[in-house]
Coordinates of C-alpha atoms and ligand atoms in Angstrom, one line a residue:
Chain Z
M1 CA -0.1 0.0 -0.1
L2 CA 2.5 2.6 1.1
R3 CA 6.1 2.5 -0.5
V4 CA 8.8 4.9 0.6
E5 CA 12.1 4.8 -1.7
G6 CA 15.2 6.5 -0.7
L7 CA 13.6 9.1 1.4
D8 CA 15.8 12.0 2.3
V9 CA 14.2 14.9 4.6
Q10 CA 16.0 18.2 5.4
Y11 CA 15.6 21.0 7.6
G12 CA 17.5 23.8 5.7
R13 CA 20.7 22.1 5.7
I14 CA 20.3 19.9 8.3
R15 CA 19.3 16.2 7.2
A16 CA 17.0 14.4 9.5
V17 CA 16.3 11.3 7.2
R18 CA 18.7 9.9 4.8
D19 CA 18.0 7.2 2.0
V20 CA 14.8 5.4 4.1
S21 CA 13.0 2.7 2.3
L22 CA 10.1 1.2 3.7
E23 CA 7.0 -0.7 2.7
V24 CA 3.3 -1.0 4.5
S25 CA 1.2 -3.9 3.0
Q26 CA -2.5 -3.7 3.3
G27 CA -3.9 -4.6 6.7
E28 CA -0.4 -4.5 8.2
I29 CA 0.7 -2.9 11.5
V30 CA 4.1 -1.4 10.8
G31 CA 6.1 -0.1 13.6
L32 CA 8.7 2.7 13.0
L33 CA 11.1 2.5 16.1
G34 CA 14.3 4.6 17.2
P35 CA 15.6 7.2 19.8
N36 CA 14.6 10.5 20.0
G37 CA 15.9 12.5 17.0
A38 CA 16.2 9.5 14.9
G39 CA 13.8 11.1 12.2
K40 CA 10.6 9.1 12.9
T41 CA 8.3 12.3 13.2
S42 CA 10.0 13.7 9.8
T43 CA 9.4 10.4 8.1
L44 CA 5.8 10.8 8.8
G45 CA 5.8 14.6 8.0
A46 CA 7.1 13.6 4.6
V47 CA 4.6 10.9 4.0
S48 CA 1.8 13.3 5.0
G49 CA 3.0 16.5 3.1
R50 CA 3.5 18.1 6.2
L51 CA 7.3 18.3 5.1
P52 CA 8.7 18.5 2.0
V53 CA 10.6 15.5 0.5
A54 CA 14.3 16.3 -0.6
G55 CA 14.7 13.1 -2.2
G56 CA 13.2 9.8 -3.0
R57 CA 9.7 8.9 -3.5
V58 CA 6.5 8.1 -1.6
L59 CA 4.0 6.0 -3.3
L60 CA 0.6 5.1 -2.1
E61 CA -0.8 2.1 -4.1
G62 CA 1.4 3.2 -6.8
E63 CA 0.2 6.9 -7.0
Q64 CA 3.0 9.5 -6.2
L65 CA 2.5 11.6 -3.0
D66 CA 5.5 13.4 -2.7
G67 CA 5.1 17.1 -4.0
R68 CA 1.6 17.0 -3.3
P69 CA 0.3 19.3 -0.6
A70 CA -0.7 18.0 3.0
E71 CA -4.4 18.9 2.2
E72 CA -4.3 16.8 -1.1
I73 CA -2.5 13.6 0.4
V74 CA -5.4 13.5 3.2
R75 CA -8.0 13.4 0.4
R76 CA -6.0 10.3 -1.1
G77 CA -6.4 8.5 2.2
V78 CA -3.5 9.1 4.5
S79 CA -4.4 10.5 7.9
L80 CA -1.7 11.5 10.4
V81 CA -2.0 11.7 14.1
P82 CA 0.8 14.0 15.1
E83 CA 3.0 13.9 17.9
G84 CA 2.0 16.3 20.5
R85 CA -1.6 15.7 19.7
H86 CA -2.5 19.0 18.2
V87 CA -6.3 19.1 19.1
F88 CA -7.9 22.5 18.1
A89 CA -8.3 24.0 21.6
T90 CA -10.5 26.9 21.0
L91 CA -13.0 24.5 19.1
T92 CA -15.2 22.1 20.8
V93 CA -14.8 18.3 20.7
A94 CA -17.6 18.2 18.0
E95 CA -16.3 20.8 16.0
N96 CA -12.7 19.1 16.2
L97 CA -14.5 16.0 14.9
A98 CA -16.2 17.8 12.0
I99 CA -12.8 19.2 10.8
G100 CA -11.7 15.5 10.8
A101 CA -14.6 14.9 8.2
T102 CA -13.7 18.0 5.9
V103 CA -12.5 15.7 2.9
R104 CA -15.6 14.0 2.8
K105 CA -18.9 14.5 0.9
D106 CA -21.4 11.7 2.4
R107 CA -22.5 13.8 5.1
A108 CA -25.3 11.2 6.5
Q109 CA -22.0 8.5 6.4
V110 CA -20.1 11.3 8.8
A111 CA -22.9 11.5 11.1
E112 CA -22.8 7.8 11.6
D113 CA -19.1 7.5 11.8
I114 CA -19.1 10.3 14.3
E115 CA -21.3 8.3 16.3
R116 CA -19.1 5.2 15.9
Q117 CA -16.1 7.2 17.4
L118 CA -18.4 8.5 20.4
E119 CA -19.0 4.5 21.2
R120 CA -15.4 3.8 21.0
F121 CA -14.2 6.8 23.1
S122 CA -16.9 7.6 25.2
V123 CA -15.1 10.6 27.1
L124 CA -15.5 12.5 23.9
R125 CA -19.5 12.1 24.0
R126 CA -19.2 13.3 27.6
Y127 CA -17.4 16.6 26.5
Y128 CA -19.0 16.8 22.9
R129 CA -20.1 20.5 23.4
S130 CA -16.8 21.6 25.4
N131 CA -13.5 23.0 24.1
A132 CA -11.1 20.7 23.4
G133 CA -8.7 22.6 25.2
K134 CA -10.0 21.7 28.3
L135 CA -9.6 17.7 27.9
S136 CA -6.5 15.9 29.8
G137 CA -4.0 14.6 27.6
G138 CA -5.2 11.2 27.4
E139 CA -8.8 12.6 26.4
Q140 CA -7.3 14.7 23.8
Q141 CA -5.2 11.7 22.5
Q142 CA -8.4 10.0 21.9
L143 CA -10.0 12.8 20.2
V144 CA -7.1 13.3 17.7
I145 CA -7.2 9.7 17.1
A146 CA -11.1 10.0 16.5
R147 CA -10.5 12.8 14.2
A148 CA -8.1 11.3 11.9
L149 CA -10.5 8.4 11.5
L150 CA -13.3 10.6 10.4
S151 CA -11.4 11.1 7.0
R152 CA -11.8 7.3 6.4
P153 CA -8.2 6.9 5.5
R154 CA -6.5 4.0 4.0
L155 CA -3.5 4.7 5.9
L156 CA -3.3 5.7 9.5
L157 CA -0.2 7.3 10.5
L158 CA 0.4 7.4 14.5
D159 CA 3.2 9.4 15.8
E160 CA 3.9 8.6 19.7
P161 CA 0.2 8.1 20.3
S162 CA 1.1 6.5 24.0
L163 CA 3.5 9.4 24.9
G164 CA 3.1 10.9 28.3
L165 CA 0.1 8.9 29.1
S166 CA -0.7 6.7 32.5
P167 CA -0.3 3.2 32.1
L168 CA -4.3 2.6 31.6
L169 CA -4.5 4.9 29.0
V170 CA -1.4 3.5 27.1
D171 CA -3.3 0.1 27.3
L172 CA -6.4 2.3 26.0
V173 CA -4.2 3.5 22.9
F174 CA -2.8 -0.1 22.2
E175 CA -6.2 -1.8 22.2
T176 CA -7.5 0.8 19.7
I177 CA -4.7 0.0 17.7
E178 CA -5.6 -3.8 17.6
Q179 CA -9.2 -3.1 17.1
L180 CA -8.4 -0.8 14.2
R181 CA -6.5 -3.5 12.8
A182 CA -9.5 -6.1 13.2
E183 CA -11.5 -3.2 11.0
G184 CA -9.0 -3.9 8.5
L185 CA -7.1 -0.5 8.7
T186 CA -3.5 -0.1 7.5
I187 CA -1.2 1.8 10.1
L188 CA 2.2 2.9 10.2
L189 CA 2.9 3.1 14.1
V190 CA 5.9 5.5 15.4
E191 CA 6.4 4.7 18.9
Q192 CA 9.0 5.2 21.9
N193 CA 7.4 2.1 23.7
A194 CA 9.0 -0.5 21.9
S195 CA 8.0 -3.7 23.6
R196 CA 4.1 -2.9 23.4
T197 CA 4.9 -1.9 19.6
V198 CA 6.8 -5.3 18.9
E199 CA 3.8 -7.0 20.5
V200 CA 1.0 -5.2 18.2
A201 CA 3.2 -4.6 14.8
D202 CA 3.4 -7.2 12.1
R203 CA 6.9 -6.1 11.3
C204 CA 9.2 -3.3 12.6
Y205 CA 11.6 -0.7 11.3
V206 CA 14.2 0.9 13.5
L207 CA 15.8 4.3 12.5
R208 CA 18.8 5.7 14.0
G209 CA 20.5 9.2 13.3
G210 CA 17.9 9.3 10.0
E211 CA 19.2 6.0 8.8
L212 CA 17.6 2.8 8.7
V213 CA 19.3 0.3 10.8
A214 CA 17.4 -2.7 11.1
H215 CA 13.9 -4.3 9.9
A216 CA 12.4 -7.3 11.8
P217 CA 9.5 -9.4 11.1
R218 CA 7.5 -10.1 13.8
G219 CA 9.1 -13.4 15.8
D220 CA 12.5 -12.3 14.3
L221 CA 13.4 -10.4 17.1
S222 CA 12.3 -10.8 20.6
P223 CA 11.1 -7.7 22.5
E224 CA 14.3 -7.8 24.1
E225 CA 16.9 -7.6 21.4
L226 CA 14.7 -5.1 19.7
G227 CA 15.0 -3.1 22.9
D228 CA 18.7 -3.7 23.0
I229 CA 19.2 -2.0 19.5
Y230 CA 16.8 0.7 20.8
L231 CA 18.7 1.6 24.0
G232 CA 21.9 1.0 22.6
A233 CA 21.2 3.7 20.0
G234 CA 20.0 6.0 22.6
E235 CA 23.0 5.6 24.5
R236 CA 24.9 7.2 21.2
Chain J
M1 CA -29.9 61.8 31.8
T2 CA -30.2 62.7 28.4
T3 CA -26.0 63.2 28.9
V4 CA -25.5 59.8 29.6
L5 CA -27.8 58.6 26.9
Q6 CA -26.0 61.2 24.4
F7 CA -22.5 59.3 25.9
V8 CA -23.5 56.2 25.4
V9 CA -24.6 56.9 21.7
D10 CA -21.4 58.5 21.0
A11 CA -19.5 55.8 22.4
L12 CA -21.5 52.6 20.6
T13 CA -21.2 54.8 17.7
A14 CA -17.4 55.2 17.6
G15 CA -16.9 51.6 19.0
S16 CA -19.1 50.2 16.1
F17 CA -16.6 52.0 13.5
Y18 CA -13.7 51.0 15.4
A19 CA -14.8 47.1 15.7
L20 CA -15.5 46.9 12.1
F21 CA -12.0 47.9 11.0
A22 CA -10.6 46.0 14.1
L23 CA -12.5 42.7 12.7
G24 CA -11.2 42.8 9.3
I25 CA -7.6 43.1 10.5
A26 CA -7.7 40.8 13.1
L27 CA -9.6 38.2 10.6
I28 CA -6.5 38.4 8.4
F29 CA -4.0 38.2 11.0
G30 CA -5.5 35.5 12.6
I31 CA -5.3 33.3 9.5
M32 CA -1.9 34.2 8.1
Q33 CA -0.2 36.5 10.5
L34 CA -0.4 39.3 8.4
V35 CA -0.9 42.7 9.6
N36 CA -2.6 44.2 6.6
F37 CA -2.0 47.9 6.0
A38 CA -3.3 47.7 2.8
H39 CA -6.8 47.2 4.7
G40 CA -7.0 51.0 4.6
E41 CA -7.1 51.2 0.8
L42 CA -9.8 48.6 0.7
I43 CA -11.6 51.3 2.3
M44 CA -10.5 53.9 0.0
V45 CA -11.5 51.6 -3.0
G46 CA -15.0 51.6 -1.4
A47 CA -15.3 55.6 -1.1
Y48 CA -14.2 55.9 -4.8
T49 CA -16.8 53.3 -6.0
I50 CA -19.3 55.3 -4.1
F51 CA -18.0 58.4 -5.7
L52 CA -18.5 56.7 -9.1
T53 CA -21.7 55.3 -9.0
Q54 CA -23.3 57.8 -7.1
A55 CA -25.9 58.7 -9.5
W56 CA -27.3 55.1 -9.3
P57 CA -30.1 54.4 -7.2
W58 CA -28.4 54.5 -3.5
Q59 CA -29.2 50.6 -2.9
A60 CA -27.1 49.7 -6.2
T61 CA -24.4 52.3 -5.0
L62 CA -23.8 50.8 -1.4
L63 CA -24.0 47.0 -2.8
M64 CA -21.5 47.9 -5.5
A65 CA -19.4 49.5 -2.8
V66 CA -19.3 46.5 -1.0
V67 CA -18.8 44.3 -4.0
A68 CA -16.0 46.4 -5.1
V69 CA -14.1 46.0 -2.0
A70 CA -14.6 42.4 -1.6
V71 CA -13.3 41.9 -5.3
M72 CA -10.5 44.1 -4.6
A73 CA -9.5 42.0 -1.3
L74 CA -9.4 38.7 -3.3
L75 CA -7.3 40.5 -5.8
M76 CA -4.8 41.7 -3.2
E77 CA -4.8 38.3 -1.7
R78 CA -4.5 36.4 -5.0
A79 CA -1.6 38.8 -6.6
A80 CA 0.3 39.8 -3.7
F81 CA -0.2 37.7 -0.6
R82 CA -0.4 34.5 -2.0
P83 CA 2.9 34.1 -3.5
I84 CA 4.6 35.0 -0.1
R85 CA 2.3 33.2 2.0
G86 CA 4.6 31.6 4.9
A87 CA 7.0 34.1 5.0
N88 CA 8.1 35.7 8.1
P89 CA 5.8 38.6 9.6
A90 CA 8.4 41.3 8.2
T91 CA 8.1 40.3 4.8
L92 CA 4.4 40.0 4.8
L93 CA 4.2 43.4 6.5
I94 CA 6.4 44.9 3.9
T95 CA 4.4 43.8 1.1
S96 CA 1.4 44.9 2.5
F97 CA 2.8 48.5 2.7
A98 CA 4.2 48.2 -1.0
V99 CA 0.3 47.2 -1.8
S100 CA -1.0 49.9 0.2
F101 CA 1.6 52.5 -1.8
L102 CA 0.9 51.0 -5.2
L103 CA -3.1 51.4 -4.4
Q104 CA -2.6 54.8 -3.2
N105 CA -0.6 55.9 -6.3
V106 CA -3.2 54.4 -8.9
A107 CA -5.8 56.2 -7.2
Q108 CA -3.8 59.0 -7.4
M109 CA -3.6 59.0 -11.0
I110 CA -7.1 58.3 -11.6
F111 CA -8.9 60.8 -9.2
T112 CA -6.1 63.2 -8.4
T113 CA -5.3 64.4 -4.5
L114 CA -8.4 66.6 -4.9
P115 CA -11.0 65.7 -2.3
K116 CA -14.4 64.4 -3.6
S117 CA -17.8 64.5 -2.1
A118 CA -20.5 62.2 -2.4
D119 CA -23.9 62.3 -0.8
V120 CA -25.7 59.1 -1.6
V121 CA -28.0 58.6 1.5
P122 CA -29.5 61.7 2.3
L123 CA -31.1 60.0 5.4
F124 CA -27.7 59.6 7.0
R125 CA -27.4 63.7 7.6
S126 CA -30.8 64.0 9.5
S127 CA -31.4 63.1 12.8
V128 CA -34.3 62.0 15.2
T129 CA -35.3 63.3 18.4
V130 CA -36.3 61.1 21.1
G131 CA -37.4 62.8 24.3
G132 CA -34.8 65.6 24.1
L133 CA -32.2 63.5 23.0
T134 CA -31.1 64.1 19.2
V135 CA -29.3 61.1 17.4
G136 CA -28.4 61.4 14.1
W137 CA -29.7 58.3 11.9
L138 CA -26.0 57.5 10.7
S139 CA -25.4 56.6 14.2
V140 CA -28.3 54.6 14.4
V141 CA -27.5 52.8 11.2
T142 CA -23.9 52.5 12.4
I143 CA -24.8 50.8 15.5
L144 CA -27.5 48.5 13.9
A145 CA -25.6 47.5 10.8
T146 CA -22.4 46.6 13.2
A147 CA -24.7 44.8 15.4
V148 CA -26.1 42.8 12.6
L149 CA -22.6 42.1 10.8
L150 CA -21.6 41.0 14.1
V151 CA -24.1 38.2 14.9
A152 CA -24.0 37.3 11.3
L153 CA -20.1 36.8 11.5
A154 CA -20.5 34.9 14.8
L155 CA -23.2 32.6 13.4
F156 CA -20.9 32.1 10.4
M157 CA -18.0 31.2 12.4
T158 CA -19.9 28.7 14.7
R159 CA -22.5 27.3 12.5
T160 CA -21.1 26.7 8.9
R161 CA -18.6 24.2 7.9
A162 CA -16.6 27.0 6.4
G163 CA -16.5 29.2 9.4
V164 CA -15.2 26.4 11.9
Q165 CA -12.3 25.5 9.5
M166 CA -11.4 29.4 9.2
R167 CA -11.3 29.0 13.2
A168 CA -9.6 25.8 13.1
A169 CA -7.0 27.4 10.5
A170 CA -6.7 30.3 12.4
E171 CA -5.7 28.2 15.2
D172 CA -3.3 25.6 13.9
F173 CA -2.9 26.4 10.2
E174 CA -0.7 23.4 9.4
M175 CA -3.0 21.1 11.3
A176 CA -6.3 22.1 9.7
R177 CA -4.5 21.5 6.1
L178 CA -3.4 18.0 7.4
C179 CA -7.2 17.5 8.1
G180 CA -7.9 18.6 4.3
V181 CA -8.5 22.2 4.7
R182 CA -7.8 23.7 1.8
S183 CA -5.6 26.9 2.6
N184 CA -6.3 28.8 -0.5
R185 CA -10.0 28.7 -0.3
V186 CA -10.0 29.5 3.6
I187 CA -7.6 32.6 3.1
A188 CA -9.4 33.8 0.3
S189 CA -12.6 33.6 2.3
A190 CA -11.0 35.6 5.1
F191 CA -10.1 38.3 2.9
A192 CA -13.8 38.3 1.1
I193 CA -15.3 38.6 4.6
G194 CA -12.2 41.2 5.7
G195 CA -13.3 43.0 2.5
L196 CA -17.3 43.2 3.1
L197 CA -16.5 44.9 6.5
A198 CA -14.0 47.3 4.9
G199 CA -16.8 47.8 2.3
V200 CA -19.5 48.4 4.8
G201 CA -17.2 50.8 7.0
A202 CA -16.4 52.8 4.0
I203 CA -20.0 53.3 3.2
L204 CA -20.2 54.8 6.9
L205 CA -17.4 56.7 6.8
V206 CA -18.4 58.5 3.5
G207 CA -22.1 58.7 5.3
Q208 CA -20.3 60.6 8.1
T209 CA -18.3 63.1 6.3
G210 CA -19.5 63.4 2.8
G211 CA -15.8 63.6 1.6
I212 CA -13.7 61.3 -0.2
S213 CA -10.0 61.6 -0.2
L214 CA -6.9 59.3 -0.7
G215 CA -6.3 59.1 2.9
I216 CA -9.7 58.3 3.7
G217 CA -8.7 54.8 5.3
L218 CA -5.5 55.8 7.2
T219 CA -7.1 56.9 10.4
P220 CA -9.6 53.9 10.5
V221 CA -7.0 51.5 10.0
L222 CA -5.1 52.9 12.6
F223 CA -7.7 52.8 14.9
G224 CA -8.8 49.4 14.0
F225 CA -5.4 48.1 14.4
T226 CA -5.2 49.6 17.8
A227 CA -8.4 48.0 18.6
A228 CA -7.4 44.4 17.1
A229 CA -4.6 45.2 19.5
I230 CA -6.0 45.9 22.6
G231 CA -8.1 42.8 22.0
G232 CA -5.0 40.6 21.3
L233 CA -4.1 40.7 17.9
G234 CA -6.0 37.9 16.0
S235 CA -8.8 37.0 18.3
L236 CA -12.2 38.2 16.8
P237 CA -14.2 38.4 20.2
G238 CA -11.1 40.6 21.3
A239 CA -10.9 42.8 18.2
V240 CA -14.8 43.6 19.0
V241 CA -14.2 44.1 22.7
G242 CA -11.2 46.3 21.7
G243 CA -13.3 48.4 19.3
Y244 CA -16.0 49.1 21.6
V245 CA -13.2 49.7 24.5
L246 CA -11.8 52.5 22.1
G247 CA -15.1 53.7 21.4
V248 CA -15.8 54.2 25.1
A249 CA -12.7 55.7 25.9
T250 CA -12.9 58.0 23.0
A251 CA -16.3 59.4 24.1
L252 CA -15.4 59.6 27.7
L253 CA -12.5 61.9 26.4
Q254 CA -14.7 63.8 24.6
Q255 CA -16.8 64.5 27.6
L256 CA -14.1 64.8 30.1
L257 CA -11.5 66.7 28.3
P258 CA -11.3 70.5 29.1
Y259 CA -12.0 72.9 26.2
E260 CA -8.5 73.4 25.5
L261 CA -7.2 70.0 25.6
A262 CA -10.2 68.8 23.3
G263 CA -8.0 69.0 20.2
Y264 CA -5.5 66.5 21.8
R265 CA -7.9 64.0 22.5
D266 CA -6.2 61.4 20.3
A267 CA -3.1 62.0 21.9
F268 CA -4.4 61.3 25.3
L269 CA -6.3 57.8 23.6
F270 CA -2.9 56.7 22.6
A271 CA -1.2 57.6 25.4
G272 CA -3.8 55.2 27.5
V273 CA -3.2 52.4 24.7
F274 CA 0.5 52.5 25.4
A275 CA 0.0 52.2 28.8
L276 CA -2.5 49.4 28.4
M277 CA -0.3 47.3 26.0
A278 CA 2.9 48.1 28.2
L279 CA 0.7 46.4 31.4
R280 CA -0.8 43.7 29.1
P281 CA 1.5 43.3 26.2
G282 CA -0.8 40.2 24.7
G283 CA -4.1 42.6 24.6
L284 CA -7.1 42.0 26.8
F285 CA -7.6 38.3 25.2
R286 CA -4.8 35.7 24.9
V287 CA -4.5 34.2 21.4
A288 CA -3.8 30.6 20.8
A289 CA -0.3 29.6 20.1
L290 CA 0.7 31.0 17.0
S291 CA 1.9 28.6 14.4
P292 CA 3.6 29.2 10.8
R293 CA 1.3 29.7 7.6
V294 CA 2.3 28.1 4.5
Ligands
LIG1 N1 11.9 22.0 13.0 C1 13.2 21.5 12.8 N2 14.4 21.9 12.4 C2 15.7 21.7 12.2 N3 15.8 20.5 12.8 C3 14.7 19.7 13.0 C4 13.6 20.2 13.4 N4 12.7 19.1 13.7 C5 13.7 18.1 14.0 N5 14.7 18.2 13.3 C6 15.8 17.5 13.5 O1 15.8 16.3 12.8 C7 16.0 15.3 13.6 C8 15.2 14.0 13.4 O2 14.0 14.6 14.4 P1 12.5 13.8 14.6 O3 12.4 13.5 13.0 O4 11.6 14.7 15.2 O5 13.1 12.5 15.2 P2 12.1 11.6 16.2 O6 10.8 11.7 15.8 O7 12.6 10.3 15.7 O8 12.3 11.9 17.4 C9 16.6 15.5 14.7 O9 17.9 15.5 14.8 C10 16.2 16.8 15.0 O10 16.9 17.7 15.8
LIG2 MG1 9.2 12.3 17.0

């Protein structure tokens, strides 16, 4: 479904991602691991159109994504849940969800989908008419996942969805990811929580210093082994 | 009693003017971090449109003025600001100066520097006396028209998809785009609404003085910008409150200043504004984190 070939991402003259190639197939959950500053967020930025692609290609089912603006890429079925949540704090929960459905024309279906997300994340129903800025971190994380799903993506990009959450909410996030897989969604998951990610993902890539250093199909690497790569890189 | 009522009418009239101009400026700033000094030239375009079409039935003249300003605002966005979208605030500001200067010069070539006059709606010059209080119809129209526009804008911003998208984009432009909000459309809409507000402002200004000159938009923009800054530049409710605060302050100074100092009213006003901005640099309202516009 998603094919990234030789991707380079730059901030001015700083190169954040160098020659990264990866693939995500239909229905898969693929993990993207690595220490802070490895280039994970930058990679998702390039795929989602948030950041320009300095080199290489990004293809979604053969169709070129790189060079297109973010607002077009989400129309082609790629939805990003960004690092740091980014709810629209001055908008209500209802309005945040409505913004998530901007790309859709099937209004009746949207109403049904909103209802489905409110079933999934019941806390959002409770605060439906409140400003999203009033929600706690965990509630905001649920809101941004629901918002991203309302575009009916083919591919969901999740950037550290469990970061800064209490253990209970981390469980909820990973349960949600399992649920979404069962519903047939394809997911590229960036996480600091390596062991949980290895559990849930079909395959994992490991980034370090902007380069791909490992690719592990599930079962190939134990969580401990992967944790070693990950921590080892972190100590550098 | 009548003095108090007179004061309220004066404060509301001035406040409505300021709120109209402040809203247009805050709207554009909120969505693309641009302090658009050429907003004054939009008012100028409206005023000269009235001059050119004053022989028409007055309804047609007023409609034409608003349409012309909205079209000019859209042209401005397309030709000058779209190419530099996402540039740093200084570049945006300087571009708006350039646009302002260009439009001033074009207008001067067409209309010369001689002031013109237009008397579009004779009613604007008459007044009504109710229980000893004499109120100009222009005040009544200004207060009511502004109130209607404010309510309409509030409904647009909260009840329509385009309005909610505009608020989302004003808060976090990049995230709004990632959700599929089309940047060209949302920015053009903001300019069109800003133009509509400037057009109505132009009508009321010309109605007030009957005079039309190249600099007609200068003072309104200064006041509008000040009101927007008082409200916390970029916040729409803030701009409205800022406008009315400025209106009350103007009316108060008008009443309280001794005769010899009355001519320095605006100097006192701006001294007060400086003091306020020194105490609360962010204005009365805090604005959500500013994000880069692309
Ligand atoms: N806005 C930015 N400007 C300059 N450098 C950046 C910016 N964002 C990230 N970087 C750099 O790019 C590299 C990769 O960052 P990032 O993609 O955020 O990594 P990760 O998500 O894996 O922690 C880091 O070295 C970081 O310092
Ligand atoms: Mg990151």
